[in-house]
Coordinates of C-alpha atoms in Angstrom, one line a residue:
G17 CA 36.2 -63.0 -1.9
V18 CA 39.9 -64.1 -1.8
A19 CA 42.0 -65.2 1.0
V20 CA 45.8 -64.6 1.0
V21 CA 47.7 -66.4 3.6
L22 CA 51.4 -65.3 4.1
A23 CA 53.9 -66.5 6.5
G24 CA 53.1 -64.0 9.2
S25 CA 49.7 -62.6 8.4
A26 CA 46.5 -63.4 6.5
A27 CA 44.0 -61.2 4.8
I28 CA 40.5 -61.5 3.2
L29 CA 39.5 -59.3 0.4
V30 CA 35.9 -58.6 -0.1
D31 CA 33.7 -56.1 -2.1
G32 CA 31.1 -53.6 -0.8
R33 CA 28.4 -56.4 -0.4
Y34 CA 30.2 -58.3 2.2
T35 CA 32.2 -55.5 4.4
L36 CA 29.8 -55.6 7.2
Q37 CA 29.4 -59.4 7.1
V38 CA 33.0 -60.2 6.9
R39 CA 33.7 -58.7 10.3
Q40 CA 31.1 -60.6 11.9
Q41 CA 31.9 -63.9 10.5
V42 CA 35.7 -64.2 10.0
D43 CA 38.2 -64.6 12.9
L44 CA 39.7 -61.1 12.9
E45 CA 42.7 -62.2 15.1
I46 CA 43.8 -64.1 12.0
F47 CA 42.4 -62.3 9.0
E48 CA 42.5 -58.7 8.1
P49 CA 39.5 -57.6 6.0
V50 CA 40.5 -55.7 2.9
A51 CA 38.1 -53.7 0.7
S52 CA 38.8 -55.0 -2.8
A53 CA 37.0 -51.9 -4.4
E54 CA 39.8 -50.0 -2.9
T55 CA 42.7 -52.5 -3.0
S56 CA 42.8 -55.1 -5.8
L57 CA 44.3 -58.6 -5.1
A58 CA 47.2 -57.6 -7.4
D59 CA 47.9 -54.2 -5.6
F60 CA 47.7 -56.1 -2.2
L61 CA 50.4 -58.5 -3.3
K62 CA 52.6 -55.9 -4.7
K63 CA 52.6 -54.1 -1.3
E64 CA 52.6 -57.1 1.0
A65 CA 54.3 -59.9 -0.8
A66 CA 57.3 -58.2 -2.6
G67 CA 60.3 -60.6 -3.2
K68 CA 57.9 -63.6 -2.0
R69 CA 56.9 -66.8 -4.0
I70 CA 53.0 -67.0 -3.7
G71 CA 51.3 -70.3 -4.6
F72 CA 47.9 -70.7 -6.3
D73 CA 45.6 -73.4 -7.6
P74 CA 45.6 -73.0 -11.2
W75 CA 42.2 -74.8 -11.4
L76 CA 40.6 -72.2 -9.2
H77 CA 42.0 -68.9 -10.8
T78 CA 41.3 -67.8 -14.3
A79 CA 44.3 -67.3 -17.0
G80 CA 43.4 -63.6 -17.1
E81 CA 43.7 -63.3 -13.2
A82 CA 47.0 -65.4 -13.1
K83 CA 48.4 -63.3 -15.7
R84 CA 47.7 -60.1 -13.8
L85 CA 49.0 -61.5 -10.6
R86 CA 52.2 -62.8 -12.1
T87 CA 52.7 -59.4 -13.5
A88 CA 52.2 -57.7 -10.2
L89 CA 54.3 -59.9 -8.4
E90 CA 57.4 -60.0 -10.8
S91 CA 57.3 -56.1 -10.7
V92 CA 58.2 -56.3 -7.0
G93 CA 60.7 -59.3 -7.4
G94 CA 58.2 -61.8 -6.4
E95 CA 56.9 -65.0 -8.3
L96 CA 53.5 -66.7 -8.9
V97 CA 53.6 -70.4 -8.5
A98 CA 51.2 -72.9 -9.7
L99 CA 50.7 -75.7 -7.3
A100 CA 50.2 -79.3 -8.3
A101 CA 47.8 -79.7 -5.4
N102 CA 45.6 -77.5 -3.3
P103 CA 46.8 -77.3 0.1
I104 CA 43.3 -76.8 1.5
D105 CA 42.2 -80.4 0.0
R106 CA 44.9 -81.9 2.2
I107 CA 43.2 -80.8 5.5
W108 CA 39.6 -80.8 4.4
N109 CA 38.8 -84.3 5.8
D110 CA 35.0 -83.9 5.9
R111 CA 34.7 -82.7 2.2
P112 CA 31.3 -83.8 0.7
A113 CA 31.3 -86.0 -2.3
P114 CA 31.1 -84.1 -5.8
P115 CA 27.4 -83.4 -6.6
A116 CA 25.7 -86.1 -8.6
G117 CA 22.3 -84.6 -9.5
R118 CA 20.4 -85.8 -12.5
A119 CA 20.3 -83.7 -15.7
V120 CA 17.0 -83.0 -17.4
I121 CA 16.3 -81.9 -21.1
H122 CA 15.2 -78.3 -21.4
P123 CA 12.3 -78.2 -23.6
E124 CA 12.6 -76.4 -26.9
S125 CA 9.5 -74.4 -26.2
F126 CA 11.2 -72.8 -23.2
A127 CA 14.8 -72.8 -24.7
G128 CA 13.5 -70.9 -27.8
K129 CA 15.7 -72.7 -30.2
P130 CA 16.9 -76.1 -30.9
A131 CA 20.3 -77.3 -29.4
G132 CA 21.6 -78.1 -32.7
D133 CA 21.1 -74.7 -34.3
K134 CA 22.9 -73.1 -31.1
L135 CA 25.9 -75.5 -31.5
A136 CA 26.3 -74.9 -35.3
E137 CA 26.3 -71.0 -34.6
L138 CA 28.9 -71.5 -32.0
A139 CA 31.0 -73.5 -34.4
R140 CA 30.8 -70.5 -36.9
T141 CA 31.8 -68.2 -34.2
I142 CA 34.9 -70.4 -33.2
A143 CA 35.9 -70.6 -37.0
D144 CA 35.4 -66.8 -37.2
A145 CA 37.8 -66.3 -34.3
K146 CA 40.4 -68.3 -36.3
A147 CA 40.6 -71.0 -33.7
D148 CA 40.3 -74.9 -34.2
A149 CA 38.3 -75.4 -31.0
T150 CA 37.3 -73.8 -27.8
I151 CA 36.6 -75.1 -24.2
L152 CA 33.3 -74.2 -22.4
T153 CA 34.2 -74.2 -18.7
D154 CA 31.0 -72.2 -17.7
P155 CA 28.1 -74.7 -16.8
S156 CA 25.7 -72.0 -17.7
S157 CA 27.0 -72.1 -21.3
I158 CA 27.0 -75.9 -21.4
A159 CA 23.4 -75.8 -20.1
W160 CA 22.4 -73.2 -22.5
A161 CA 24.2 -74.6 -25.6
F162 CA 23.0 -78.3 -25.1
N163 CA 19.4 -77.3 -24.0
I164 CA 19.8 -79.2 -20.7
R165 CA 19.5 -78.3 -17.0
G166 CA 21.0 -80.1 -13.9
S167 CA 20.8 -80.1 -10.2
D168 CA 24.4 -79.8 -9.1
V169 CA 24.4 -76.3 -7.9
A170 CA 22.1 -75.0 -5.0
H171 CA 19.2 -73.1 -6.4
T172 CA 20.7 -72.9 -10.0
P173 CA 19.8 -75.7 -12.5
L174 CA 23.3 -76.4 -13.7
M175 CA 25.1 -79.6 -14.5
L176 CA 28.9 -79.5 -13.9
G177 CA 31.1 -80.5 -16.7
F178 CA 33.3 -79.5 -19.5
A179 CA 32.8 -79.3 -23.3
I180 CA 35.1 -79.0 -26.2
L181 CA 33.5 -77.3 -29.2
R182 CA 35.0 -77.5 -32.7
A183 CA 35.0 -75.3 -35.6
D184 CA 34.7 -78.2 -37.7
G185 CA 33.6 -81.4 -36.0
R186 CA 31.2 -82.7 -33.4
P187 CA 31.5 -81.4 -29.8
T188 CA 32.5 -83.6 -27.0
L189 CA 30.7 -83.2 -23.5
F190 CA 32.7 -84.4 -20.5
V191 CA 30.2 -85.3 -17.6
D192 CA 29.5 -88.0 -15.0
P193 CA 27.6 -90.7 -17.0
A194 CA 25.5 -91.3 -13.4
K195 CA 23.9 -87.9 -14.2
L196 CA 22.3 -89.0 -17.5
D197 CA 19.2 -91.1 -17.7
D198 CA 18.2 -92.7 -21.1
A199 CA 16.4 -89.8 -22.3
V200 CA 19.1 -87.2 -21.7
Q201 CA 21.8 -89.6 -22.8
D202 CA 20.0 -90.0 -26.2
H203 CA 19.2 -86.0 -26.3
L204 CA 23.1 -85.5 -25.9
A205 CA 24.4 -88.3 -28.1
A206 CA 22.6 -86.8 -30.9
L207 CA 24.4 -83.6 -30.5
S208 CA 27.9 -84.6 -29.3
D209 CA 30.3 -87.2 -28.2
I210 CA 30.1 -88.0 -24.4
D211 CA 33.0 -88.8 -22.1
T212 CA 33.9 -88.7 -18.6
P213 CA 35.3 -86.0 -16.5
E214 CA 38.5 -88.0 -16.0
A215 CA 38.9 -88.1 -19.8
F216 CA 39.0 -84.3 -20.1
E217 CA 42.6 -83.5 -19.4
P218 CA 43.9 -86.0 -21.9
A219 CA 41.3 -84.9 -24.4
V220 CA 42.5 -81.3 -24.2
R221 CA 46.2 -82.3 -24.7
R222 CA 45.1 -84.5 -27.7
E223 CA 42.9 -81.5 -29.0
A224 CA 45.7 -78.9 -28.5
S225 CA 48.7 -80.7 -30.2
G226 CA 49.6 -78.3 -33.3
R227 CA 46.2 -76.5 -33.1
T228 CA 44.7 -73.2 -31.9
I229 CA 42.4 -73.5 -28.9
G230 CA 40.2 -70.5 -27.9
L231 CA 40.0 -69.8 -24.1
D232 CA 38.2 -67.0 -22.5
P233 CA 40.7 -65.4 -20.1
Q234 CA 38.0 -64.3 -17.7
L235 CA 36.4 -67.7 -17.5
A236 CA 38.9 -70.6 -18.2
A237 CA 41.1 -71.8 -15.6
A238 CA 44.8 -70.8 -15.9
R239 CA 45.6 -74.7 -15.7
L240 CA 43.9 -74.9 -19.3
S241 CA 46.3 -72.6 -20.8
T242 CA 49.3 -74.5 -19.3
I243 CA 48.0 -77.8 -20.8
V244 CA 47.3 -76.3 -24.3
E245 CA 50.7 -74.9 -24.5
A246 CA 52.6 -77.7 -23.0
A247 CA 50.9 -79.9 -25.7
G248 CA 52.2 -77.7 -28.6
G249 CA 49.0 -75.7 -28.9
T250 CA 48.4 -72.2 -29.2
V251 CA 46.1 -70.3 -26.9
A252 CA 43.9 -67.8 -28.6
E253 CA 42.2 -65.3 -26.2
M254 CA 38.5 -65.2 -27.1
P255 CA 35.2 -64.7 -25.2
D256 CA 33.3 -67.9 -24.3
P257 CA 31.1 -68.0 -27.6
A258 CA 27.9 -69.0 -25.7
R259 CA 28.1 -66.1 -23.2
L260 CA 26.7 -63.2 -25.4
P261 CA 23.8 -65.3 -27.3
R262 CA 22.9 -66.5 -23.9
A263 CA 22.5 -63.2 -22.5
I264 CA 20.5 -61.9 -25.6
K265 CA 17.2 -63.8 -24.9
N266 CA 15.4 -65.0 -28.0
D267 CA 11.5 -64.8 -28.4
G268 CA 10.8 -68.1 -26.5
E269 CA 13.0 -67.1 -23.6
I270 CA 11.3 -63.6 -23.4
A271 CA 7.8 -65.0 -23.5
G272 CA 8.9 -67.4 -20.7
A273 CA 10.3 -64.4 -18.5
R274 CA 7.0 -62.4 -18.7
A275 CA 5.0 -65.3 -17.8
A276 CA 7.3 -66.3 -14.9
H277 CA 7.0 -62.7 -13.6
L278 CA 3.3 -62.5 -13.9
R279 CA 3.0 -65.8 -11.9
D280 CA 5.7 -64.5 -9.3
G281 CA 4.0 -61.2 -9.0
V282 CA 0.9 -62.9 -8.0
A283 CA 2.7 -64.9 -5.2
I284 CA 4.7 -61.8 -4.0
T285 CA 1.5 -59.7 -3.7
R286 CA -0.4 -62.7 -1.8
F287 CA 2.8 -62.4 0.6
L288 CA 2.6 -58.7 0.8
A289 CA -1.0 -58.9 1.8
W290 CA -0.4 -61.4 4.2
F291 CA 2.6 -59.6 5.9
D292 CA 0.5 -56.4 6.2
R293 CA -2.0 -58.2 8.4
Q294 CA 0.5 -59.2 11.0
E295 CA 0.9 -57.2 14.0
P296 CA 4.6 -55.9 14.8
G297 CA 6.7 -58.2 16.8
T298 CA 4.9 -61.4 15.8
V299 CA 6.7 -62.4 12.7
T300 CA 10.4 -63.3 12.7
E301 CA 12.8 -62.9 9.7
I302 CA 12.8 -67.0 9.2
A303 CA 9.0 -67.1 9.4
A304 CA 8.6 -64.4 6.6
A305 CA 11.1 -66.0 4.3
E306 CA 9.4 -69.5 4.8
K307 CA 6.0 -68.1 4.4
L308 CA 6.9 -66.5 1.1
E309 CA 8.4 -69.6 -0.1
A310 CA 5.4 -71.6 0.8
I311 CA 2.9 -69.2 -1.1
R312 CA 5.2 -69.2 -4.1
A313 CA 5.1 -72.9 -4.1
E314 CA 1.6 -73.1 -3.5
H315 CA 0.7 -70.7 -6.4
A316 CA 3.2 -72.0 -8.8
Q317 CA 1.3 -75.4 -8.3
E318 CA -2.2 -73.8 -9.0
D319 CA -0.9 -72.1 -12.0
G320 CA 0.4 -75.5 -13.5
F321 CA 4.2 -74.5 -13.2
P322 CA 5.7 -76.0 -10.3
L323 CA 8.3 -73.9 -8.3
K324 CA 11.4 -75.8 -9.2
D325 CA 13.6 -73.8 -6.4
I326 CA 14.2 -70.5 -5.0
S327 CA 16.8 -68.8 -7.2
F328 CA 18.9 -67.9 -4.2
D329 CA 19.0 -68.0 -0.4
T330 CA 16.3 -65.3 0.6
I331 CA 17.8 -62.3 2.2
A332 CA 15.4 -61.3 5.0
G333 CA 16.9 -58.7 7.1
S334 CA 15.0 -56.5 9.6
G335 CA 16.4 -53.5 11.3
P336 CA 20.2 -53.5 11.5
N337 CA 20.3 -56.9 9.6
G338 CA 18.9 -55.0 6.5
A339 CA 22.1 -53.0 6.5
I340 CA 24.1 -56.1 5.7
V341 CA 23.7 -56.3 1.8
H342 CA 23.9 -60.1 1.4
Y343 CA 22.5 -61.0 4.9
R344 CA 21.6 -64.5 5.4
V345 CA 19.3 -65.1 8.2
N346 CA 20.1 -68.2 10.5
R347 CA 18.7 -69.5 13.8
D348 CA 21.2 -67.7 15.7
S349 CA 20.7 -64.1 13.9
D350 CA 17.0 -64.5 13.5
R351 CA 14.9 -61.8 15.0
L352 CA 11.5 -60.4 15.5
L353 CA 10.4 -57.9 13.0
R354 CA 9.7 -55.0 15.5
E355 CA 7.7 -51.7 15.4
G356 CA 9.4 -48.7 13.7
E357 CA 11.8 -50.8 11.8
L358 CA 12.4 -51.6 8.1
F359 CA 12.4 -55.0 6.6
L360 CA 14.4 -55.8 3.4
L361 CA 13.2 -58.8 1.6
D362 CA 15.3 -59.9 -1.5
S363 CA 14.1 -63.2 -3.1
G364 CA 13.8 -64.9 -6.3
A365 CA 12.1 -68.2 -7.8
Q366 CA 13.1 -70.8 -10.6
Y367 CA 10.5 -71.7 -12.8
Q368 CA 10.9 -73.8 -15.9
D369 CA 10.1 -70.9 -18.0
G370 CA 12.1 -68.0 -16.2
T371 CA 14.2 -67.0 -13.3
T372 CA 13.1 -64.3 -11.0
D373 CA 14.8 -61.7 -8.4
I374 CA 12.8 -59.1 -6.6
T375 CA 13.4 -56.9 -3.6
R376 CA 10.9 -54.9 -1.5
T377 CA 11.5 -52.9 1.5
L378 CA 8.7 -52.8 3.9
P379 CA 7.8 -50.7 7.0
V380 CA 7.0 -52.4 10.3
G381 CA 4.5 -50.0 11.9
E382 CA 5.1 -46.3 11.2
P383 CA 8.3 -45.3 9.2
T384 CA 10.4 -42.3 10.2
S385 CA 10.7 -39.4 8.0
E386 CA 14.3 -40.2 7.6
M387 CA 13.3 -43.9 6.4
R388 CA 10.9 -42.1 3.9
R389 CA 13.5 -39.6 2.7
K390 CA 16.2 -42.4 2.1
F391 CA 13.6 -44.7 0.4
T392 CA 12.3 -42.0 -1.9
L393 CA 16.0 -41.2 -3.1
V394 CA 16.5 -45.0 -3.9
L395 CA 13.2 -45.0 -5.6
K396 CA 14.2 -41.9 -7.7
G397 CA 17.3 -44.0 -8.8
M398 CA 15.3 -47.0 -9.7
I399 CA 12.8 -44.9 -11.8
A400 CA 15.8 -43.3 -13.4
I401 CA 17.1 -46.6 -14.7
A402 CA 13.5 -47.8 -15.6
T403 CA 12.8 -44.9 -17.8
A404 CA 16.2 -44.4 -19.4
R405 CA 16.5 -44.0 -23.1
F406 CA 20.1 -44.7 -24.4
P407 CA 22.0 -45.3 -27.9
K408 CA 23.4 -48.3 -29.3
G409 CA 26.7 -49.0 -27.9
T410 CA 25.7 -47.8 -24.4
R411 CA 27.5 -49.9 -21.5
G412 CA 26.4 -50.5 -18.1
V413 CA 28.9 -48.3 -16.6
D414 CA 27.4 -45.4 -18.4
L415 CA 23.9 -46.0 -17.0
D416 CA 25.1 -46.6 -13.5
P417 CA 25.2 -43.0 -12.3
L418 CA 21.7 -42.4 -13.1
A419 CA 20.7 -44.8 -10.3
R420 CA 23.0 -43.0 -7.8
I421 CA 22.6 -39.2 -8.8
A422 CA 19.7 -38.4 -6.2
L423 CA 21.7 -40.4 -3.4
W424 CA 24.8 -38.6 -4.4
K425 CA 23.2 -35.2 -4.2
A426 CA 22.3 -36.2 -0.6
G427 CA 25.8 -37.4 0.4
C428 CA 24.7 -40.9 0.0
D429 CA 25.8 -43.9 -1.9
F430 CA 25.5 -47.7 -2.1
A431 CA 28.4 -50.0 -2.3
H432 CA 27.1 -52.6 -4.9
G433 CA 26.0 -52.6 -8.5
T434 CA 22.9 -51.3 -9.5
G435 CA 22.2 -54.4 -11.8
H436 CA 23.3 -57.8 -12.9
G437 CA 22.2 -60.0 -15.7
I438 CA 19.7 -62.7 -15.3
G439 CA 19.5 -66.1 -16.8
S440 CA 16.6 -68.0 -18.4
Y441 CA 15.9 -70.8 -15.8
L442 CA 19.7 -70.4 -15.2
A443 CA 21.9 -68.4 -12.9
V444 CA 20.2 -65.4 -11.2
H445 CA 23.5 -63.6 -11.7
E446 CA 24.7 -63.9 -15.3
G447 CA 27.2 -62.0 -17.5
P448 CA 28.5 -60.2 -19.4
Q449 CA 26.0 -57.4 -18.8
S450 CA 25.6 -55.5 -15.7
I451 CA 24.8 -51.9 -14.6
S452 CA 27.7 -50.9 -12.4
R453 CA 31.0 -49.3 -12.0
R454 CA 32.6 -52.4 -13.7
G455 CA 29.8 -53.0 -16.4
M456 CA 31.9 -52.5 -19.7
A457 CA 29.6 -54.8 -21.7
V458 CA 27.3 -53.1 -24.1
I459 CA 23.7 -53.2 -23.1
E460 CA 22.0 -55.1 -25.9
A461 CA 18.3 -55.8 -26.8
G462 CA 17.0 -58.9 -25.4
M463 CA 19.2 -58.8 -22.3
I464 CA 17.5 -59.1 -19.0
L465 CA 18.9 -57.2 -16.0
S466 CA 18.1 -56.1 -12.3
N467 CA 17.4 -52.7 -11.5
E468 CA 18.3 -52.4 -7.7
P469 CA 19.8 -49.2 -6.1
G470 CA 19.8 -49.2 -2.4
Y471 CA 20.9 -47.4 0.8
Y472 CA 22.3 -49.0 4.1
R473 CA 22.9 -47.4 7.5
E474 CA 25.1 -49.8 9.6
G475 CA 23.4 -50.8 12.7
A476 CA 20.1 -49.2 11.8
F477 CA 18.3 -50.3 8.6
G478 CA 18.7 -51.1 4.8
I479 CA 16.7 -50.1 1.8
R480 CA 16.6 -51.8 -1.6
I481 CA 14.0 -51.7 -4.4
E482 CA 14.6 -54.2 -7.1
N483 CA 12.8 -54.9 -10.4
L484 CA 13.9 -56.9 -13.4
I485 CA 14.0 -55.1 -16.8
L486 CA 14.3 -56.4 -20.3
T487 CA 16.3 -54.2 -22.8
E488 CA 14.1 -53.2 -25.8
P489 CA 15.2 -52.9 -29.4
A490 CA 16.4 -49.3 -30.3
A491 CA 13.4 -47.3 -31.6
E492 CA 13.0 -43.8 -33.1
I493 CA 11.9 -41.0 -31.0
S494 CA 9.7 -38.4 -32.4
G495 CA 11.7 -35.3 -33.2
G496 CA 15.0 -37.2 -32.5
D497 CA 18.0 -38.0 -34.5
I498 CA 18.9 -41.6 -33.6
A499 CA 17.3 -44.7 -32.4
M500 CA 17.3 -45.4 -28.6
H501 CA 17.0 -48.4 -26.5
G502 CA 14.7 -48.5 -23.6
F503 CA 13.8 -50.8 -20.7
E504 CA 10.7 -52.9 -20.2
T505 CA 9.8 -53.5 -16.5
L506 CA 9.2 -57.2 -16.1
T507 CA 8.6 -57.5 -12.2
L508 CA 4.8 -56.9 -11.1
A509 CA 4.4 -56.1 -7.4
P510 CA 3.5 -53.2 -5.4
I511 CA 6.3 -50.8 -4.2
D512 CA 5.2 -49.7 -0.8
T513 CA 4.0 -46.2 -0.8
R514 CA 3.8 -45.7 2.9
L515 CA 7.8 -45.1 2.3
V516 CA 7.5 -42.7 -0.4
A517 CA 7.9 -38.8 0.1
P518 CA 6.0 -37.3 -3.0
E519 CA 7.5 -34.1 -2.1
L520 CA 11.0 -35.3 -3.1
M521 CA 9.7 -36.7 -6.4
T522 CA 9.2 -35.0 -9.8
A523 CA 5.8 -35.2 -11.5
D524 CA 7.2 -37.5 -14.1
E525 CA 8.6 -39.8 -11.4
I526 CA 5.2 -39.9 -9.6
A527 CA 3.6 -40.5 -13.1
W528 CA 5.7 -43.5 -13.6
L529 CA 5.0 -45.0 -10.0
D530 CA 1.4 -44.5 -10.5
D531 CA 1.3 -46.0 -14.0
Y532 CA 3.4 -48.9 -12.8
H533 CA 0.9 -49.6 -10.2
R534 CA -2.0 -49.3 -12.5
R535 CA -0.2 -52.0 -14.7
V536 CA 0.3 -54.1 -11.6
R537 CA -3.5 -53.9 -10.6
A538 CA -4.5 -54.8 -14.3
A539 CA -2.3 -57.8 -14.3
L540 CA -2.6 -59.1 -11.1
G541 CA -6.1 -58.0 -9.9
E542 CA -8.1 -60.8 -11.3
R543 CA -5.6 -63.6 -10.3
L544 CA -6.2 -62.6 -6.6
D545 CA -8.9 -63.6 -4.1
A546 CA -11.4 -61.0 -2.9
A547 CA -9.4 -60.0 0.3
D548 CA -5.8 -59.8 -1.5
R549 CA -7.5 -57.8 -4.3
D550 CA -9.1 -55.2 -2.1
W551 CA -5.6 -54.9 -0.4
L552 CA -3.9 -54.6 -3.7
E553 CA -6.3 -51.8 -4.7
A554 CA -5.6 -49.8 -1.5
A555 CA -1.8 -50.5 -1.8
T556 CA -1.6 -49.1 -5.4
R557 CA -3.7 -46.1 -5.0
P558 CA -2.1 -43.1 -6.8
V559 CA 0.7 -41.2 -4.7
G560 CA -0.7 -38.4 -2.5
R561 CA -4.1 -40.2 -1.8
P562 CA -4.5 -42.2 1.4
V563 CA -2.5 -45.6 1.4
V564 CA -2.9 -48.8 3.2
A565 CA -3.8 -48.3 6.8

């Protein structure tokens, strides 16, 4: 979200994931919530700040965003002013110290490629863009390029820092030396020069003098453009060179993803079996989330791949809390899972070989016919994405309607994207790929995305079903004219068939669900104890036959 504070009013702009939450968590006597999907920040400023001088922190806004806001304000007689200091910093008296987590080497067996090879490829990309150097500001790109992981960001194994990559010459990495033990120091020193964060700005000035510096306008801070130009350099707009190769997983990363999802599927299924044995009204949202994390940690240890972390704060929303898309349970909001409600559980794990993200919606007791109808409409959208075939050059925005058409026909929709990119033991939300109304990046073979349509009825219930999918290479179709991409579903865990209304599904959709459950049984059955294996057999019976009692 973005907060705008004017002389006599203030607003907070959020997207569809937070429109319910913002009204519960923000002082509405001060801030007016604004839906950013309907009113962009630039449009808001044009309407509310005509003729005004609006300050901003150039380290916290990208160059591309600053350019858009400046153009919008100047069109109505206003001015965008870069501040030398952030005014929030002046009053944030209890601000924590910067994170200082230790970095670790990410083994090549999981990275799939030596860091030296990656950096050489990035140098060629910079040269091809007619730039002398570029600046990596995204810590995910730094982690991927140098085959390192860190612990500076909650649930995401990133080391904060900056890097200057050169078309000709060694890179320079700017990082707090306290984060590097001898092994990591030696690993990085073989790849690049190492300096402190305090040396970064002076180094950019020296690097920029008389040279062309590539900056990603969607990622690089506006301040960097100013530094480059003030030093006599030229800014060349170019994408972060690591972003696309990071998104297109190599063979080692794909193998790791499959192994991580198999491991995670066992843990999820053990949790689902446990959950099904609990009486309605005996489990709270927090207790369910804690139980899932404990099972994940226990099984990962048994499998020889310790759970490094969860990949985000678990979303465990029962009843009306499930309608809050990014709900975060706390001690005040925690509630019992009661008879006749739905429970939406969105969670993920960080393993050294892969990052997972899965959502299952579960009935507590007997679901209503309306719950089953809406769940089935969401399921039809998820199956439409899972079974899609599409030509090279297709973007996420082109696929997004497939997930919504069944809901649209029923007069419904969901206010979030259908799918986001997933990192390889990195961020659970990764670009440039997405399946959404804003998904302009081409979907390419090797990209991993989520497939998660949903439905949310305020004050009543929320539904979301999420699997992760791997984009397959384009292949010929018998009798067809051109090769088509498809998706491999990576996630392995039952979808609750008690919420399925088969009469709303086509024969092909039912066949996909039954085939998916056969695959889940085959992959997980022998890895479960007898009781959980029996539960899985019952939970994955073909649709139309008796399901779990």
